[in-house]
PDB file of C-alpha atoms and ligand atoms in Angstrom:
ATOM      1  CA  MET A   1       0.000   0.000   0.000  1.00  0.00           C
ATOM      2  CA  SER A   2       1.402   3.405  -0.867  1.00  0.00           C
ATOM      3  CA  GLY A   3       1.430   6.251   1.610  1.00  0.00           C
ATOM      4  CA  ALA A   4      -1.000   8.142  -0.583  1.00  0.00           C
ATOM      5  CA  GLU A   5      -3.500   5.262  -0.296  1.00  0.00           C
ATOM      6  CA  LYS A   6      -2.891   4.824   3.391  1.00  0.00           C
ATOM      7  CA  GLU A   7      -5.540   6.272   5.651  1.00  0.00           C
ATOM      8  CA  PHE A   8      -4.204   9.402   7.274  1.00  0.00           C
ATOM      9  CA  ASN A   9      -4.974   8.140  10.770  1.00  0.00           C
ATOM     10  CA  SER A  10      -3.661   4.589  10.351  1.00  0.00           C
ATOM     11  CA  MET A  11      -0.390   3.586  12.006  1.00  0.00           C
ATOM     12  CA  PRO A  12       2.787   2.732  10.074  1.00  0.00           C
ATOM     13  CA  THR A  13       3.723  -0.822   9.187  1.00  0.00           C
ATOM     14  CA  LEU A  14       6.938  -2.412  10.482  1.00  0.00           C
ATOM     15  CA  GLY A  15       9.890  -3.287   8.263  1.00  0.00           C
ATOM     16  CA  VAL A  16      12.487  -5.427  10.039  1.00  0.00           C
ATOM     17  CA  ASN A  17      16.128  -4.962   9.077  1.00  0.00           C
ATOM     18  CA  ILE A  18      18.021  -8.267   9.355  1.00  0.00           C
ATOM     19  CA  ASP A  19      21.541  -7.028   8.544  1.00  0.00           C
ATOM     20  CA  HIS A  20      22.707  -7.690  12.074  1.00  0.00           C
ATOM     21  CA  VAL A  21      21.932 -11.389  11.788  1.00  0.00           C
ATOM     22  CA  ALA A  22      24.302 -11.462   8.813  1.00  0.00           C
ATOM     23  CA  THR A  23      26.904  -9.534  10.837  1.00  0.00           C
ATOM     24  CA  LEU A  24      26.800 -12.302  13.431  1.00  0.00           C
ATOM     25  CA  ARG A  25      27.162 -14.974  10.778  1.00  0.00           C
ATOM     26  CA  GLN A  26      30.118 -13.188   9.143  1.00  0.00           C
ATOM     27  CA  ALA A  27      31.903 -13.094  12.501  1.00  0.00           C
ATOM     28  CA  ARG A  28      32.449 -16.852  12.299  1.00  0.00           C
ATOM     29  CA  GLY A  29      31.152 -18.039   8.927  1.00  0.00           C
ATOM     30  CA  GLY A  30      28.886 -21.068   8.773  1.00  0.00           C
ATOM     31  CA  ASN A  31      25.140 -20.749   8.926  1.00  0.00           C
ATOM     32  CA  LEU A  32      24.195 -20.775  12.596  1.00  0.00           C
ATOM     33  CA  ALA A  33      22.976 -17.196  12.210  1.00  0.00           C
ATOM     34  CA  ASP A  34      20.764 -17.190   9.135  1.00  0.00           C
ATOM     35  CA  PRO A  35      19.232 -13.961   7.742  1.00  0.00           C
ATOM     36  CA  LEU A  36      16.565 -15.901   5.815  1.00  0.00           C
ATOM     37  CA  ALA A  37      15.427 -17.829   8.899  1.00  0.00           C
ATOM     38  CA  ALA A  38      15.335 -14.511  10.790  1.00  0.00           C
ATOM     39  CA  ALA A  39      13.292 -12.922   8.009  1.00  0.00           C
ATOM     40  CA  LEU A  40      10.738 -15.754   7.950  1.00  0.00           C
ATOM     41  CA  LEU A  41      10.381 -15.666  11.729  1.00  0.00           C
ATOM     42  CA  SER A  42      10.016 -11.867  11.652  1.00  0.00           C
ATOM     43  CA  GLU A  43       7.221 -12.212   9.116  1.00  0.00           C
ATOM     44  CA  LYS A  44       5.461 -14.730  11.349  1.00  0.00           C
ATOM     45  CA  ALA A  45       5.724 -12.231  14.192  1.00  0.00           C
ATOM     46  CA  GLY A  46       4.110  -9.498  12.107  1.00  0.00           C
ATOM     47  CA  ALA A  47       6.829  -7.775  10.076  1.00  0.00           C
ATOM     48  CA  GLN A  48       5.273  -6.381   6.919  1.00  0.00           C
ATOM     49  CA  SER A  49       8.530  -6.053   5.049  1.00  0.00           C
ATOM     50  CA  ILE A  50      12.106  -7.280   5.306  1.00  0.00           C
ATOM     51  CA  VAL A  51      14.969  -4.821   4.938  1.00  0.00           C
ATOM     52  CA  ALA A  52      18.482  -5.903   3.965  1.00  0.00           C
ATOM     53  CA  HIS A  53      21.457  -3.768   2.938  1.00  0.00           C
ATOM     54  CA  LEU A  54      23.731  -5.209   0.263  1.00  0.00           C
ATOM     55  CA  ARG A  55      26.795  -3.086   0.929  1.00  0.00           C
ATOM     56  CA  GLU A  56      29.541  -2.587  -1.631  1.00  0.00           C
ATOM     57  CA  ASP A  57      32.046  -4.095   0.852  1.00  0.00           C
ATOM     58  CA  ARG A  58      29.671  -7.054   1.570  1.00  0.00           C
ATOM     59  CA  ARG A  59      30.444  -6.754   5.241  1.00  0.00           C
ATOM     60  CA  HIS A  60      27.191  -8.390   6.334  1.00  0.00           C
ATOM     61  CA  ILE A  61      24.492  -9.289   3.773  1.00  0.00           C
ATOM     62  CA  GLN A  62      25.830 -11.280   0.781  1.00  0.00           C
ATOM     63  CA  ASP A  63      24.461 -11.564  -2.767  1.00  0.00           C
ATOM     64  CA  ARG A  64      23.147 -15.052  -2.029  1.00  0.00           C
ATOM     65  CA  ASP A  65      21.157 -13.746   0.959  1.00  0.00           C
ATOM     66  CA  ILE A  66      19.329 -11.324  -1.324  1.00  0.00           C
ATOM     67  CA  GLN A  67      18.498 -14.095  -3.801  1.00  0.00           C
ATOM     68  CA  LEU A  68      17.203 -16.339  -1.024  1.00  0.00           C
ATOM     69  CA  LEU A  69      15.203 -13.553   0.585  1.00  0.00           C
ATOM     70  CA  LYS A  70      13.611 -12.568  -2.709  1.00  0.00           C
ATOM     71  CA  LYS A  71      12.677 -16.191  -3.435  1.00  0.00           C
ATOM     72  CA  ASN A  72      11.361 -17.146  -0.025  1.00  0.00           C
ATOM     73  CA  ILE A  73       9.902 -14.270   1.938  1.00  0.00           C
ATOM     74  CA  LYS A  74       6.162 -13.734   1.768  1.00  0.00           C
ATOM     75  CA  THR A  75       6.084 -10.002   2.407  1.00  0.00           C
ATOM     76  CA  ARG A  76       8.085  -7.305   0.593  1.00  0.00           C
ATOM     77  CA  LEU A  77      11.859  -7.189   0.176  1.00  0.00           C
ATOM     78  CA  ASN A  78      13.259  -3.707   0.716  1.00  0.00           C
ATOM     79  CA  LEU A  79      16.854  -3.743  -0.560  1.00  0.00           C
ATOM     80  CA  GLU A  80      18.998  -0.988   0.894  1.00  0.00           C
ATOM     81  CA  MET A  81      21.793  -0.063  -1.465  1.00  0.00           C
ATOM     82  CA  SER A  82      24.113   2.657  -2.699  1.00  0.00           C
ATOM     83  CA  VAL A  83      23.962   4.094  -6.219  1.00  0.00           C
ATOM     84  CA  ASN A  84      27.009   1.998  -7.224  1.00  0.00           C
ATOM     85  CA  SER A  85      26.499   0.703 -10.766  1.00  0.00           C
ATOM     86  CA  GLU A  86      27.348  -2.938  -9.923  1.00  0.00           C
ATOM     87  CA  ILE A  87      24.822  -2.959  -7.087  1.00  0.00           C
ATOM     88  CA  ILE A  88      22.208  -1.368  -9.351  1.00  0.00           C
ATOM     89  CA  LYS A  89      22.778  -4.177 -11.871  1.00  0.00           C
ATOM     90  CA  ILE A  90      22.246  -6.762  -9.144  1.00  0.00           C
ATOM     91  CA  ALA A  91      19.052  -5.046  -7.986  1.00  0.00           C
ATOM     92  CA  CYS A  92      17.711  -4.870 -11.547  1.00  0.00           C
ATOM     93  CA  ARG A  93      18.352  -8.595 -11.919  1.00  0.00           C
ATOM     94  CA  ILE A  94      16.935  -9.719  -8.582  1.00  0.00           C
ATOM     95  CA  LYS A  95      14.051  -7.222  -8.626  1.00  0.00           C
ATOM     96  CA  PRO A  96      13.260  -6.655  -4.956  1.00  0.00           C
ATOM     97  CA  TYR A  97       9.887  -5.024  -4.307  1.00  0.00           C
ATOM     98  CA  GLN A  98      11.715  -1.828  -3.375  1.00  0.00           C
ATOM     99  CA  ALA A  99      15.218  -0.394  -3.367  1.00  0.00           C
ATOM    100  CA  THR A 100      16.100   2.181  -0.727  1.00  0.00           C
ATOM    101  CA  LEU A 101      19.034   4.281  -1.887  1.00  0.00           C
ATOM    102  CA  VAL A 102      21.426   5.203   0.922  1.00  0.00           C
ATOM    103  CA  PRO A 103      24.851   6.863   1.095  1.00  0.00           C
ATOM    104  CA  GLU A 104      27.703   4.513   1.868  1.00  0.00           C
ATOM    105  CA  ARG A 105      31.089   5.138   3.411  1.00  0.00           C
ATOM    106  CA  ARG A 106      33.687   2.422   3.870  1.00  0.00           C
ATOM    107  CA  LYS A 107      34.439   2.907   7.556  1.00  0.00           C
ATOM    108  CA  GLU A 108      31.048   3.903   8.916  1.00  0.00           C
ATOM    109  CA  LEU A 109      29.547   1.825  11.728  1.00  0.00           C
ATOM    110  CA  THR A 110      26.129   2.273  10.166  1.00  0.00           C
ATOM    111  CA  THR A 111      24.510   4.563   7.589  1.00  0.00           C
ATOM    112  CA  GLU A 112      25.514   8.061   8.718  1.00  0.00           C
ATOM    113  CA  GLY A 113      23.212  10.784   7.442  1.00  0.00           C
ATOM    114  CA  GLY A 114      20.896  10.732   4.472  1.00  0.00           C
ATOM    115  CA  LEU A 115      21.624  10.935   0.761  1.00  0.00           C
ATOM    116  CA  ASN A 116      22.519  14.373  -0.513  1.00  0.00           C
ATOM    117  CA  VAL A 117      19.903  14.587  -3.250  1.00  0.00           C
ATOM    118  CA  VAL A 118      20.559  18.285  -3.827  1.00  0.00           C
ATOM    119  CA  SER A 119      24.177  17.743  -4.885  1.00  0.00           C
ATOM    120  CA  GLY A 120      23.783  14.229  -6.319  1.00  0.00           C
ATOM    121  CA  GLN A 121      20.665  14.795  -8.419  1.00  0.00           C
ATOM    122  CA  LYS A 122      21.999  13.472 -11.704  1.00  0.00           C
ATOM    123  CA  GLN A 123      23.406  10.216 -10.401  1.00  0.00           C
ATOM    124  CA  ILE A 124      20.412   9.519  -8.163  1.00  0.00           C
ATOM    125  CA  ALA A 125      17.888  10.328 -10.913  1.00  0.00           C
ATOM    126  CA  ALA A 126      19.707   7.895 -13.232  1.00  0.00           C
ATOM    127  CA  ALA A 127      19.574   5.179 -10.550  1.00  0.00           C
ATOM    128  CA  ILE A 128      15.834   5.754  -9.998  1.00  0.00           C
ATOM    129  CA  SER A 129      15.194   5.529 -13.705  1.00  0.00           C
ATOM    130  CA  LYS A 130      17.174   2.260 -14.134  1.00  0.00           C
ATOM    131  CA  LEU A 131      15.512   0.619 -11.163  1.00  0.00           C
ATOM    132  CA  ASN A 132      12.028   1.766 -12.157  1.00  0.00           C
ATOM    133  CA  LYS A 133      12.574   0.332 -15.628  1.00  0.00           C
ATOM    134  CA  SER A 134      13.171  -3.034 -13.926  1.00  0.00           C
ATOM    135  CA  GLN A 135       9.915  -2.630 -11.985  1.00  0.00           C
ATOM    136  CA  VAL A 136      11.696  -1.861  -8.718  1.00  0.00           C
ATOM    137  CA  ALA A 137      10.085   0.873  -6.629  1.00  0.00           C
ATOM    138  CA  VAL A 138      12.646   3.348  -5.264  1.00  0.00           C
ATOM    139  CA  SER A 139      12.836   5.109  -1.925  1.00  0.00           C
ATOM    140  CA  LEU A 140      15.449   7.745  -1.048  1.00  0.00           C
ATOM    141  CA  PHE A 141      16.873   7.778   2.477  1.00  0.00           C
ATOM    142  CA  ILE A 142      17.202  11.465   3.329  1.00  0.00           C
ATOM    143  CA  ASP A 143      17.469  13.776   6.309  1.00  0.00           C
ATOM    144  CA  PRO A 144      14.257  15.510   7.423  1.00  0.00           C
ATOM    145  CA  ASP A 145      15.180  18.599   5.430  1.00  0.00           C
ATOM    146  CA  PHE A 146      12.796  20.480   3.124  1.00  0.00           C
ATOM    147  CA  LYS A 147      15.443  21.059   0.425  1.00  0.00           C
ATOM    148  CA  GLN A 148      16.291  17.361   0.255  1.00  0.00           C
ATOM    149  CA  ILE A 149      12.607  16.460   0.121  1.00  0.00           C
ATOM    150  CA  SER A 150      11.746  18.831  -2.695  1.00  0.00           C
ATOM    151  CA  SER A 151      14.825  17.689  -4.669  1.00  0.00           C
ATOM    152  CA  ALA A 152      13.752  14.069  -4.178  1.00  0.00           C
ATOM    153  CA  GLN A 153      10.324  14.874  -5.561  1.00  0.00           C
ATOM    154  CA  LYS A 154      11.769  16.898  -8.459  1.00  0.00           C
ATOM    155  CA  ILE A 155      13.957  14.036  -9.668  1.00  0.00           C
ATOM    156  CA  GLY A 156      11.049  11.594  -9.709  1.00  0.00           C
ATOM    157  CA  ALA A 157      11.174   9.802  -6.356  1.00  0.00           C
ATOM    158  CA  LYS A 158       7.796   8.542  -5.200  1.00  0.00           C
ATOM    159  CA  ILE A 159       8.949   7.289  -1.801  1.00  0.00           C
ATOM    160  CA  ILE A 160      11.331   8.695   0.799  1.00  0.00           C
ATOM    161  CA  GLU A 161      12.607   7.378   4.111  1.00  0.00           C
ATOM    162  CA  LEU A 162      13.293  10.081   6.659  1.00  0.00           C
ATOM    163  CA  HIS A 163      16.508   9.566   8.653  1.00  0.00           C
ATOM    164  CA  THR A 164      15.517   9.481  12.319  1.00  0.00           C
ATOM    165  CA  GLY A 165      19.060   9.078  13.692  1.00  0.00           C
ATOM    166  CA  ALA A 166      19.334  12.613  15.090  1.00  0.00           C
ATOM    167  CA  TYR A 167      15.967  12.288  16.851  1.00  0.00           C
ATOM    168  CA  ALA A 168      16.887   8.865  18.228  1.00  0.00           C
ATOM    169  CA  GLU A 169      20.235  10.081  19.556  1.00  0.00           C
ATOM    170  CA  ALA A 170      19.008  13.348  21.111  1.00  0.00           C
ATOM    171  CA  LYS A 171      20.695  13.783  24.489  1.00  0.00           C
ATOM    172  CA  ASN A 172      17.850  15.466  26.318  1.00  0.00           C
ATOM    173  CA  LEU A 173      14.075  15.689  26.231  1.00  0.00           C
ATOM    174  CA  LYS A 174      13.942  19.258  24.895  1.00  0.00           C
ATOM    175  CA  LEU A 175      16.145  18.409  21.928  1.00  0.00           C
ATOM    176  CA  ARG A 176      14.303  15.150  21.330  1.00  0.00           C
ATOM    177  CA  LYS A 177      10.976  17.023  21.147  1.00  0.00           C
ATOM    178  CA  LYS A 178      12.452  19.536  18.727  1.00  0.00           C
ATOM    179  CA  LEU A 179      13.872  16.820  16.473  1.00  0.00           C
ATOM    180  CA  LEU A 180      10.617  14.847  16.604  1.00  0.00           C
ATOM    181  CA  GLN A 181       8.822  17.971  15.416  1.00  0.00           C
ATOM    182  CA  GLN A 182      11.390  18.345  12.640  1.00  0.00           C
ATOM    183  CA  VAL A 183      10.587  14.817  11.407  1.00  0.00           C
ATOM    184  CA  ALA A 184       6.837  15.514  11.706  1.00  0.00           C
ATOM    185  CA  ASP A 185       7.133  18.768   9.713  1.00  0.00           C
ATOM    186  CA  ALA A 186       9.239  17.013   7.067  1.00  0.00           C
ATOM    187  CA  ALA A 187       6.709  14.176   6.824  1.00  0.00           C
ATOM    188  CA  PHE A 188       3.837  16.653   6.436  1.00  0.00           C
ATOM    189  CA  TYR A 189       5.686  18.603   3.744  1.00  0.00           C
ATOM    190  CA  ALA A 190       6.618  15.434   1.825  1.00  0.00           C
ATOM    191  CA  GLN A 191       3.072  14.111   1.950  1.00  0.00           C
ATOM    192  CA  LYS A 192       1.814  17.431   0.592  1.00  0.00           C
ATOM    193  CA  LEU A 193       4.175  16.887  -2.364  1.00  0.00           C
ATOM    194  CA  GLY A 194       2.543  13.483  -2.906  1.00  0.00           C
ATOM    195  CA  LEU A 195       5.406  11.365  -1.553  1.00  0.00           C
ATOM    196  CA  THR A 196       5.012   8.144   0.417  1.00  0.00           C
ATOM    197  CA  VAL A 197       6.940   8.675   3.637  1.00  0.00           C
ATOM    198  CA  ASN A 198       8.793   5.984   5.571  1.00  0.00           C
ATOM    199  CA  ALA A 199      11.183   6.572   8.461  1.00  0.00           C
ATOM    200  CA  GLY A 200      13.951   4.768  10.240  1.00  0.00           C
ATOM    201  CA  HIS A 201      17.373   4.559  11.863  1.00  0.00           C
ATOM    202  CA  GLY A 202      18.179   4.305  15.531  1.00  0.00           C
ATOM    203  CA  LEU A 203      14.590   3.563  16.530  1.00  0.00           C
ATOM    204  CA  ASP A 204      14.100   1.460  19.653  1.00  0.00           C
ATOM    205  CA  TYR A 205      11.475   0.383  22.174  1.00  0.00           C
ATOM    206  CA  ASN A 206      11.595   3.799  23.886  1.00  0.00           C
ATOM    207  CA  ASN A 207      11.533   6.197  20.960  1.00  0.00           C
ATOM    208  CA  ALA A 208       9.588   4.450  18.184  1.00  0.00           C
ATOM    209  CA  ARG A 209       6.078   5.023  19.495  1.00  0.00           C
ATOM    210  CA  ALA A 210       6.243   8.835  19.461  1.00  0.00           C
ATOM    211  CA  LEU A 211       7.466   8.659  15.896  1.00  0.00           C
ATOM    212  CA  ALA A 212       4.767   6.190  14.861  1.00  0.00           C
ATOM    213  CA  LEU A 213       2.185   8.736  15.991  1.00  0.00           C
ATOM    214  CA  ILE A 214       3.238  11.193  13.270  1.00  0.00           C
ATOM    215  CA  PRO A 215       0.216  11.259  10.939  1.00  0.00           C
ATOM    216  CA  GLY A 216       0.428   9.432   7.650  1.00  0.00           C
ATOM    217  CA  LEU A 217       3.788   7.689   8.040  1.00  0.00           C
ATOM    218  CA  ASN A 218       3.770   4.593   5.846  1.00  0.00           C
ATOM    219  CA  GLU A 219       6.438   2.328   7.344  1.00  0.00           C
ATOM    220  CA  LEU A 220       9.115   2.322  10.056  1.00  0.00           C
ATOM    221  CA  ASN A 221      12.274   0.347   9.331  1.00  0.00           C
ATOM    222  CA  ILE A 222      13.955  -0.977  12.458  1.00  0.00           C
ATOM    223  CA  GLY A 223      16.888  -3.349  12.904  1.00  0.00           C
ATOM    224  CA  TYR A 224      19.466  -3.002  15.620  1.00  0.00           C
ATOM    225  CA  ALA A 225      17.146  -2.593  18.602  1.00  0.00           C
ATOM    226  CA  ILE A 226      15.027  -5.571  17.566  1.00  0.00           C
ATOM    227  CA  ILE A 227      18.002  -7.879  17.062  1.00  0.00           C
ATOM    228  CA  CYS A 228      19.486  -6.783  20.418  1.00  0.00           C
ATOM    229  CA  ARG A 229      16.176  -7.411  22.203  1.00  0.00           C
ATOM    230  CA  ALA A 230      15.976 -10.800  20.489  1.00  0.00           C
ATOM    231  CA  LEU A 231      19.054 -11.873  22.503  1.00  0.00           C
ATOM    232  CA  TYR A 232      16.923 -11.821  25.636  1.00  0.00           C
ATOM    233  CA  VAL A 233      13.365 -12.608  24.545  1.00  0.00           C
ATOM    234  CA  GLY A 234      13.826 -14.307  21.174  1.00  0.00           C
ATOM    235  CA  LEU A 235      13.277 -12.814  17.746  1.00  0.00           C
ATOM    236  CA  PHE A 236       9.575 -13.638  17.470  1.00  0.00           C
ATOM    237  CA  GLN A 237       8.791 -11.846  20.733  1.00  0.00           C
ATOM    238  CA  ALA A 238      11.098  -8.902  19.907  1.00  0.00           C
ATOM    239  CA  VAL A 239       9.393  -8.291  16.553  1.00  0.00           C
ATOM    240  CA  ARG A 240       5.937  -8.794  18.023  1.00  0.00           C
ATOM    241  CA  GLU A 241       6.600  -6.253  20.804  1.00  0.00           C
ATOM    242  CA  MET A 242       7.829  -3.659  18.313  1.00  0.00           C
ATOM    243  CA  GLY A 243       4.862  -4.289  16.042  1.00  0.00           C
ATOM    244  CA  GLU A 244       2.461  -3.784  18.936  1.00  0.00           C
ATOM    245  CA  LEU A 245       4.291  -0.680  20.038  1.00  0.00           C
ATOM    246  CA  ILE A 246       3.997   1.096  16.703  1.00  0.00           C
ATOM    247  CA  GLN A 247       0.629  -0.224  15.652  1.00  0.00           C
TER     248      GLN A 247
HETATM  249  N1  PXP B 301      16.675   2.477   7.419  1.00  0.00           N
HETATM  250  C1  PXP B 301      17.849   2.659   6.772  1.00  0.00           C
HETATM  251  C2  PXP B 301      17.821   3.349   5.454  1.00  0.00           C
HETATM  252  C3  PXP B 301      19.057   2.178   7.313  1.00  0.00           C
HETATM  253  O1  PXP B 301      20.215   2.399   6.662  1.00  0.00           O
HETATM  254  C4  PXP B 301      19.028   1.465   8.524  1.00  0.00           C
HETATM  255  C5  PXP B 301      20.300   0.879   9.054  1.00  0.00           C
HETATM  256  O2  PXP B 301      20.745  -0.127   8.223  1.00  0.00           O
HETATM  257  C6  PXP B 301      17.787   1.288   9.156  1.00  0.00           C
HETATM  258  C7  PXP B 301      16.633   1.820   8.604  1.00  0.00           C
HETATM  259  C8  PXP B 301      17.678   0.562  10.442  1.00  0.00           C
HETATM  260  O3  PXP B 301      18.401   1.232  11.419  1.00  0.00           O
HETATM  261  P1  PXP B 301      18.618   0.573  12.834  1.00  0.00           P
HETATM  262  O4  PXP B 301      19.397  -0.695  12.631  1.00  0.00           O
HETATM  263  O5  PXP B 301      19.361   1.620  13.601  1.00  0.00           O
HETATM  264  O6  PXP B 301      17.253   0.282  13.392  1.00  0.00           O
END
């Protein structure tokens, strides 16, 4: 369902990012930690999409994981990726339901900041066009910034994902409120431009609910907090709790 079709007062769906299961597997090799098994269990617990990031350095998710996820999951595969031409080729071949374009830096611990659509218009527009031609919907992961949002719309994006990292990391309540409002204003502005609006990054069991209450948000994509909670309560329970929290 697109954000435009979504009822304004309905709550966002939950996309579960399973990269961290692959990180655990890569630490030792073997298949004791299996991203596909985690994805299937997450779906059973209520995840409405599965998010996986095929990085250029392949530090967690591997090409084979994406093939297996595409073939076996029952919900939607949201492939996070950079605008690297090799990765675009892979995405066009595998055809996930959606590609979410993110910036990528070699040494980052996780995706730091959104795409700069203002300065990278040409390259990002070309990536959108290639992916769309292969029937892959495209979302742009951007900061909650009006200039980035209007550039995204101008170059033909239909979906954006607002970067919630700054909100999630706010050191005090006053700042957190301010940054929550910034995401809400950005979401409102983007919806007025006709964009479907997702959000994610750094969300956890304490900060996701306030965000989910922003009107019209389509989907929240959450990984790290769910996988960490799964260590103590199991993955099914961890996904279920997050689903209940945001829905
Ligand atoms: N959305 C995007 C675009 C991301 O890059 C990430 C991190 O891979 C997430 C959501 C999930 O972030 P987290 O693991 O902090 O929940």
